[in-house]
Short mmCIF file of C-alpha atoms and ligand atoms in Angstrom, two decimals:
data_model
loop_
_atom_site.label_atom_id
_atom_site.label_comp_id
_atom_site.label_asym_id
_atom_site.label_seq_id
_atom_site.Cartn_x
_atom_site.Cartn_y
_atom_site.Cartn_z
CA UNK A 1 19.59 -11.32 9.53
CA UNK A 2 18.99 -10.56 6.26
CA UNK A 3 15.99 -11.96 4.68
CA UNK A 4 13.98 -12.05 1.21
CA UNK A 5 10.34 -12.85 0.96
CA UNK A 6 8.43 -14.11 -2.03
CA UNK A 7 5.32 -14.97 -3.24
CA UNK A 8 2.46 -13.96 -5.78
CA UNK A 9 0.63 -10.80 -5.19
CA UNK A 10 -1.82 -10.62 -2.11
CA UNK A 11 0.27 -13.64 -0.53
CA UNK A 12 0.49 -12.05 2.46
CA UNK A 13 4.52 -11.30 2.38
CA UNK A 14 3.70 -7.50 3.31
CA UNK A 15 1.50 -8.90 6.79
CA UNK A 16 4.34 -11.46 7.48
CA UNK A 17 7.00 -8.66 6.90
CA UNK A 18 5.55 -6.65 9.57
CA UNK A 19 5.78 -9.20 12.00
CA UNK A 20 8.85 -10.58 11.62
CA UNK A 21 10.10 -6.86 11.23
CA UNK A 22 8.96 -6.44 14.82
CA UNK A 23 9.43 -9.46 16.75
CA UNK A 24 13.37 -9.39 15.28
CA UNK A 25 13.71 -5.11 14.83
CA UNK A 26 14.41 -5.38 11.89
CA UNK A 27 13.02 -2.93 8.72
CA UNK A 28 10.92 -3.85 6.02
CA UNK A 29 11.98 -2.85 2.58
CA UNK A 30 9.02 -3.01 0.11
CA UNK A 31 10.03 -1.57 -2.99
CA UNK A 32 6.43 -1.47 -3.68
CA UNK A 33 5.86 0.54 -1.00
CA UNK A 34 8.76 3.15 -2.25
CA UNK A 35 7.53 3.46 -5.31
CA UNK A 36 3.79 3.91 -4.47
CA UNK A 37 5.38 6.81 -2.69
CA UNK A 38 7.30 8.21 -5.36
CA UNK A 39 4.45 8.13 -7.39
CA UNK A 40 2.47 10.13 -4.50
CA UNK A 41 4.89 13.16 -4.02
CA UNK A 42 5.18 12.98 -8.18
CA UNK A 43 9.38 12.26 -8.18
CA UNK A 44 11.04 11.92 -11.24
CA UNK A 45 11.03 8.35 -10.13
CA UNK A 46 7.47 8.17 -9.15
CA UNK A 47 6.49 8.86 -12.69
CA UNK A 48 8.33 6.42 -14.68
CA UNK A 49 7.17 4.03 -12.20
CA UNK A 50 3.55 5.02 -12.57
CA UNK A 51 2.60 3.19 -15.65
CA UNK A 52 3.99 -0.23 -15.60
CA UNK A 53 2.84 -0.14 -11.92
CA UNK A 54 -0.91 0.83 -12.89
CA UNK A 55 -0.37 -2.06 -15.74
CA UNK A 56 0.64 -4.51 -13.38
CA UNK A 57 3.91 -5.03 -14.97
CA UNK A 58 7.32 -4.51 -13.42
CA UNK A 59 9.14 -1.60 -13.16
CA UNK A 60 12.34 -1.76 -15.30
CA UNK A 61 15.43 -3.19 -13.22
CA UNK A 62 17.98 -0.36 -13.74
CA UNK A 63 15.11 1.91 -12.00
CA UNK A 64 14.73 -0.91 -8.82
CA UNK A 65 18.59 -1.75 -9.02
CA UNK A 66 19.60 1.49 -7.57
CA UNK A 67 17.17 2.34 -5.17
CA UNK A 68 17.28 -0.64 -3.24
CA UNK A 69 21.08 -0.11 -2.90
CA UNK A 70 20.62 3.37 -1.80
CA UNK A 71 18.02 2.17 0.81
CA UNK A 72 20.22 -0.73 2.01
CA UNK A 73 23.07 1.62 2.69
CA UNK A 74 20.90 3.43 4.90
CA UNK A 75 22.09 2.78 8.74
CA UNK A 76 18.91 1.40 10.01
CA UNK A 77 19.85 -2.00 7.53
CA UNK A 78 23.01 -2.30 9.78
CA UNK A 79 21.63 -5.06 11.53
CA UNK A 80 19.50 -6.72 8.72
CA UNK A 81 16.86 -6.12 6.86
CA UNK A 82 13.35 -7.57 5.60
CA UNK A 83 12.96 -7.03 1.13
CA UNK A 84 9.24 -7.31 0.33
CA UNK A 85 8.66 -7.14 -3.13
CA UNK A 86 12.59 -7.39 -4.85
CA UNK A 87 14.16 -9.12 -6.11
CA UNK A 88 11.49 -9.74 -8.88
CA UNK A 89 13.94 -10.92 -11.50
CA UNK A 90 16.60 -12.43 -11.94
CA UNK A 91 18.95 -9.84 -13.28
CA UNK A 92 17.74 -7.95 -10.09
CA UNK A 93 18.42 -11.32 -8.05
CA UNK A 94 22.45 -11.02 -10.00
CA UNK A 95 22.32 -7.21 -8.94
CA UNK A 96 21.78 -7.52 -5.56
CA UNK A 97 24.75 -10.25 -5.42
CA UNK A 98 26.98 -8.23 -7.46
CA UNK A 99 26.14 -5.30 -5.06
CA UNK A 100 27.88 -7.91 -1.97
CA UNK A 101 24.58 -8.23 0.23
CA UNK A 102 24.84 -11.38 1.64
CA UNK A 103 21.10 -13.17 2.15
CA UNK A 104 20.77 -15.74 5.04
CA UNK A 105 16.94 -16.81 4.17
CA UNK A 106 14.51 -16.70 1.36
CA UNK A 107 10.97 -17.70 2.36
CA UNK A 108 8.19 -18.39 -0.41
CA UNK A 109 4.51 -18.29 1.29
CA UNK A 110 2.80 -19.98 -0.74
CA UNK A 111 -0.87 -19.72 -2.40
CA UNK A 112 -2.94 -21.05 -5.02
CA UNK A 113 -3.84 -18.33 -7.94
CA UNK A 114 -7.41 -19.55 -7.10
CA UNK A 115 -7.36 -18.25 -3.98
CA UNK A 116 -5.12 -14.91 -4.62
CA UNK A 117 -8.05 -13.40 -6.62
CA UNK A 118 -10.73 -13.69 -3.60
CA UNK A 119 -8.22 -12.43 -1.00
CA UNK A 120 -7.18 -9.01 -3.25
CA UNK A 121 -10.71 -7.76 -3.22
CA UNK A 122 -10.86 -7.57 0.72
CA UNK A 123 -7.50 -6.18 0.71
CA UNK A 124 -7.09 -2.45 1.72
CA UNK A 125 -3.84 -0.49 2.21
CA UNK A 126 -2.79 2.67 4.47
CA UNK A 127 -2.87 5.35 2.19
CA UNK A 128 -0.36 7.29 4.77
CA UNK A 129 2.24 4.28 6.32
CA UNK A 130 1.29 1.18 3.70
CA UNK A 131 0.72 -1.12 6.17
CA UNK A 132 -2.09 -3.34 5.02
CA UNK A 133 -5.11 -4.78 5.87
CA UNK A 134 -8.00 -6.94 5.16
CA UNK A 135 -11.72 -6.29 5.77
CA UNK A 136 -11.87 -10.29 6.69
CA UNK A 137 -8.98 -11.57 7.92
CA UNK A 138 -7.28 -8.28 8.89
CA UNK A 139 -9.53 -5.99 10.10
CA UNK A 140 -8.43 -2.72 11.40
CA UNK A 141 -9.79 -1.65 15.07
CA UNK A 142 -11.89 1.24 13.21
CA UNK A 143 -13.08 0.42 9.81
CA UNK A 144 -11.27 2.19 7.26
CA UNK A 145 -8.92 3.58 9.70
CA UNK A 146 -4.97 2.52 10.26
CA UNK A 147 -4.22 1.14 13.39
CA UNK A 148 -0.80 2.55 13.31
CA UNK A 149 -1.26 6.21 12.38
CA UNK A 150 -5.11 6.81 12.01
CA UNK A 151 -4.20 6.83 7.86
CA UNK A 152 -7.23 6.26 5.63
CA UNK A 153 -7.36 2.57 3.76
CA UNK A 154 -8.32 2.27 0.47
CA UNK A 155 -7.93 -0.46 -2.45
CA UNK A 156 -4.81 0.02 -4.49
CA UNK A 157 -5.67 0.74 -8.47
CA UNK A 158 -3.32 -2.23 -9.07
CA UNK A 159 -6.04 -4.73 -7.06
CA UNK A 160 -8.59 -4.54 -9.79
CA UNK A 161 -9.40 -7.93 -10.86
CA UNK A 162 -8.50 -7.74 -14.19
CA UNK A 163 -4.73 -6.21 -13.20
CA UNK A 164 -4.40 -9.21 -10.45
CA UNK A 165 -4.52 -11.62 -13.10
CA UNK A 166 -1.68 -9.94 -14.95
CA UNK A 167 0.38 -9.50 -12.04
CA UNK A 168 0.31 -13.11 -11.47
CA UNK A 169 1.17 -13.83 -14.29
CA UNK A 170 3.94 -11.72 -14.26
CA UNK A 171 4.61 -13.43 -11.23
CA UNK A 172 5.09 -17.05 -12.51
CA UNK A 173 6.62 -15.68 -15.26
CA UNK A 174 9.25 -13.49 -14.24
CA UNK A 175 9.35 -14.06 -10.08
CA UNK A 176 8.99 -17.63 -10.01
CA UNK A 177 12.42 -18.41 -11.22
CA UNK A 178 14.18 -17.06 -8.10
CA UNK A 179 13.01 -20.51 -6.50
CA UNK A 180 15.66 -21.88 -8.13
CA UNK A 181 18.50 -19.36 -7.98
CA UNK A 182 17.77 -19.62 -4.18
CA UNK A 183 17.53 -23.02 -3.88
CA UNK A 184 20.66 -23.38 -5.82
CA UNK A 185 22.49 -21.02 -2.94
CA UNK A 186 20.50 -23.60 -0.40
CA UNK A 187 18.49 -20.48 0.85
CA UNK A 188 14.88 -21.20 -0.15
CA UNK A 189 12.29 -22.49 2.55
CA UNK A 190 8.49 -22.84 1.29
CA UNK A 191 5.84 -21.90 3.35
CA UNK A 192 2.26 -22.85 2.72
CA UNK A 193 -0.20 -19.62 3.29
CA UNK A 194 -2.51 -20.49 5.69
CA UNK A 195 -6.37 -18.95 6.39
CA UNK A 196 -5.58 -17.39 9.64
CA UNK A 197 -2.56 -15.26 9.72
CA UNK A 198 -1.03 -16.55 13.07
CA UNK A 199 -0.73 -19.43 11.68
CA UNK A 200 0.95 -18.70 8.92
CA UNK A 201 3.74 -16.46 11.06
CA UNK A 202 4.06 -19.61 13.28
CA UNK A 203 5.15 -21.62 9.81
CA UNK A 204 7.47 -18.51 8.89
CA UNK A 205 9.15 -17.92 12.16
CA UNK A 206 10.15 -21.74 12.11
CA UNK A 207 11.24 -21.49 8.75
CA UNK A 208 13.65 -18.83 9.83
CA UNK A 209 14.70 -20.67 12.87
CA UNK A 210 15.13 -23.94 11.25
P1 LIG B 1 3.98 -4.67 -4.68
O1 LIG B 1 3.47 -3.68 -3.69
O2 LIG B 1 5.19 -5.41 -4.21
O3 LIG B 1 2.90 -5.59 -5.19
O4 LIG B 1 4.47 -3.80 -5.94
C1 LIG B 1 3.57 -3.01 -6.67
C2 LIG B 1 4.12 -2.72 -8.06
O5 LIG B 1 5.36 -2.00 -7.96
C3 LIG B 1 4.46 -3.94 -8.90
O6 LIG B 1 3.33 -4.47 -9.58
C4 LIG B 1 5.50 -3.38 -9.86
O7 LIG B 1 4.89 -2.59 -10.87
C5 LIG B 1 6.28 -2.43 -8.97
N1 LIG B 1 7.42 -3.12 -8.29
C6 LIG B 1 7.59 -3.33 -6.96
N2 LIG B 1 8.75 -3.97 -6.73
C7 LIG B 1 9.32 -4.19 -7.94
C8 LIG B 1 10.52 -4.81 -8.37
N3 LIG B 1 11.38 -5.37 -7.49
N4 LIG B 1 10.79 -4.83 -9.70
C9 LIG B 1 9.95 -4.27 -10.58
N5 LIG B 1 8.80 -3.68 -10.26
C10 LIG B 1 8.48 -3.62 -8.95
ZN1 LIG B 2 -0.87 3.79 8.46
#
């Protein structure tokens, strides 16, 4: 099962990816997640990256384009895979086509730029594993620790207030026309982001069933 999310920033597609990733075993791909990364261990990659990412704007798509078919080569995609975070564009939407993956679902969650601002500033990441977290409605067991691998979270540069609002627009800008390449291909499902998170991976699971 191969499957895309979108949605704006701070959504929640990086918490729903982590479910679904375990309840089917599949991996999560979040080219966000890769690049944060590269930018850590200082790659070649990791500082082109840097800027646009601090910025809030996209990373070009020649840079995305080939690591994401490098990762989906990898063996542990055999069985599907989870992309958090690309396509972004459409050109990178026509890439991964081009490239032969074949995508069974596309899921949109859903939520109003007036709420995506509040929900950034509680938002904290695993500095080690980037599984993320929020001081409300995600709260680690130990405050400020990672469930997963003890990691420390912290607030990503890119969730200042001031870069949020860029990245959305970015978002409706750039993002928001892969609705309707994916609807076109009959793949899109829309799921409204809901206050608690179960509930929200109740409406996704049933998307993907349905
Ligand atoms: P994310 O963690 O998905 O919010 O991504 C963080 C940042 O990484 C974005 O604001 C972009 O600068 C960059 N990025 C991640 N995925 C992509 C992509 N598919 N295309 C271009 N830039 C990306
Ligand atoms: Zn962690």
């Amino acid at each position: 099962m191969n499957v895309i999310l979108l949605g704006a920033p701070g959504a929640g597609k990086g918490t729903q990816a982590e479910i679904i990733s375990s309840c089917f075993h599949i991996p999560v791909v979040s080219t966000g997640n890769m690049l944060r990364e590269a930018v850590k261990d200082g790659t070649p990659l990791g500082l082109k990256a840097k800027s646009f990412m601090d910025a809030g704007d996209l990373v070009p798509d020649a840079v995305l384009v080939g690591m994401i078919q490098e990762r989906l080569q990898q063996s542990d995609c055999k069985n599907g895979f989870i992309l958090d975070g690309f396509p972004r564009t459409v050109p990178q939407a026509e890439a991964l086509d081009n490239m032969g993956v074949k995508i069974d679902h596309v899921l949109e969650i859903h939520v109003p730029d007036e709420r995506i601002v509040e929900r950034m500033s509680g938002r904290r990441v695993c500095e080690k594993c980037g599984a993320s977290y929020h001081i409300q409605y995600r709260p680690p067991a130990q405050s400020g620790v990672c469930d997963v691998d003890g990691g420390k979270l912290v607030q990503r540069v890119d969730d200042a207030p001031e870069t949020v609002k860029v990245r959305l627009g970015v978002y409706h800008k750039q993002t928001e026309p892969l609705k309707d390449y994916y609807a076109k291909q009959k793949k899109l499902s829309i799921v409204e982001g809901q206050e608690k998170i179960v509930d929200t991976t109740h409406l996704t699971l049933q998307a993907l069933e349905g």
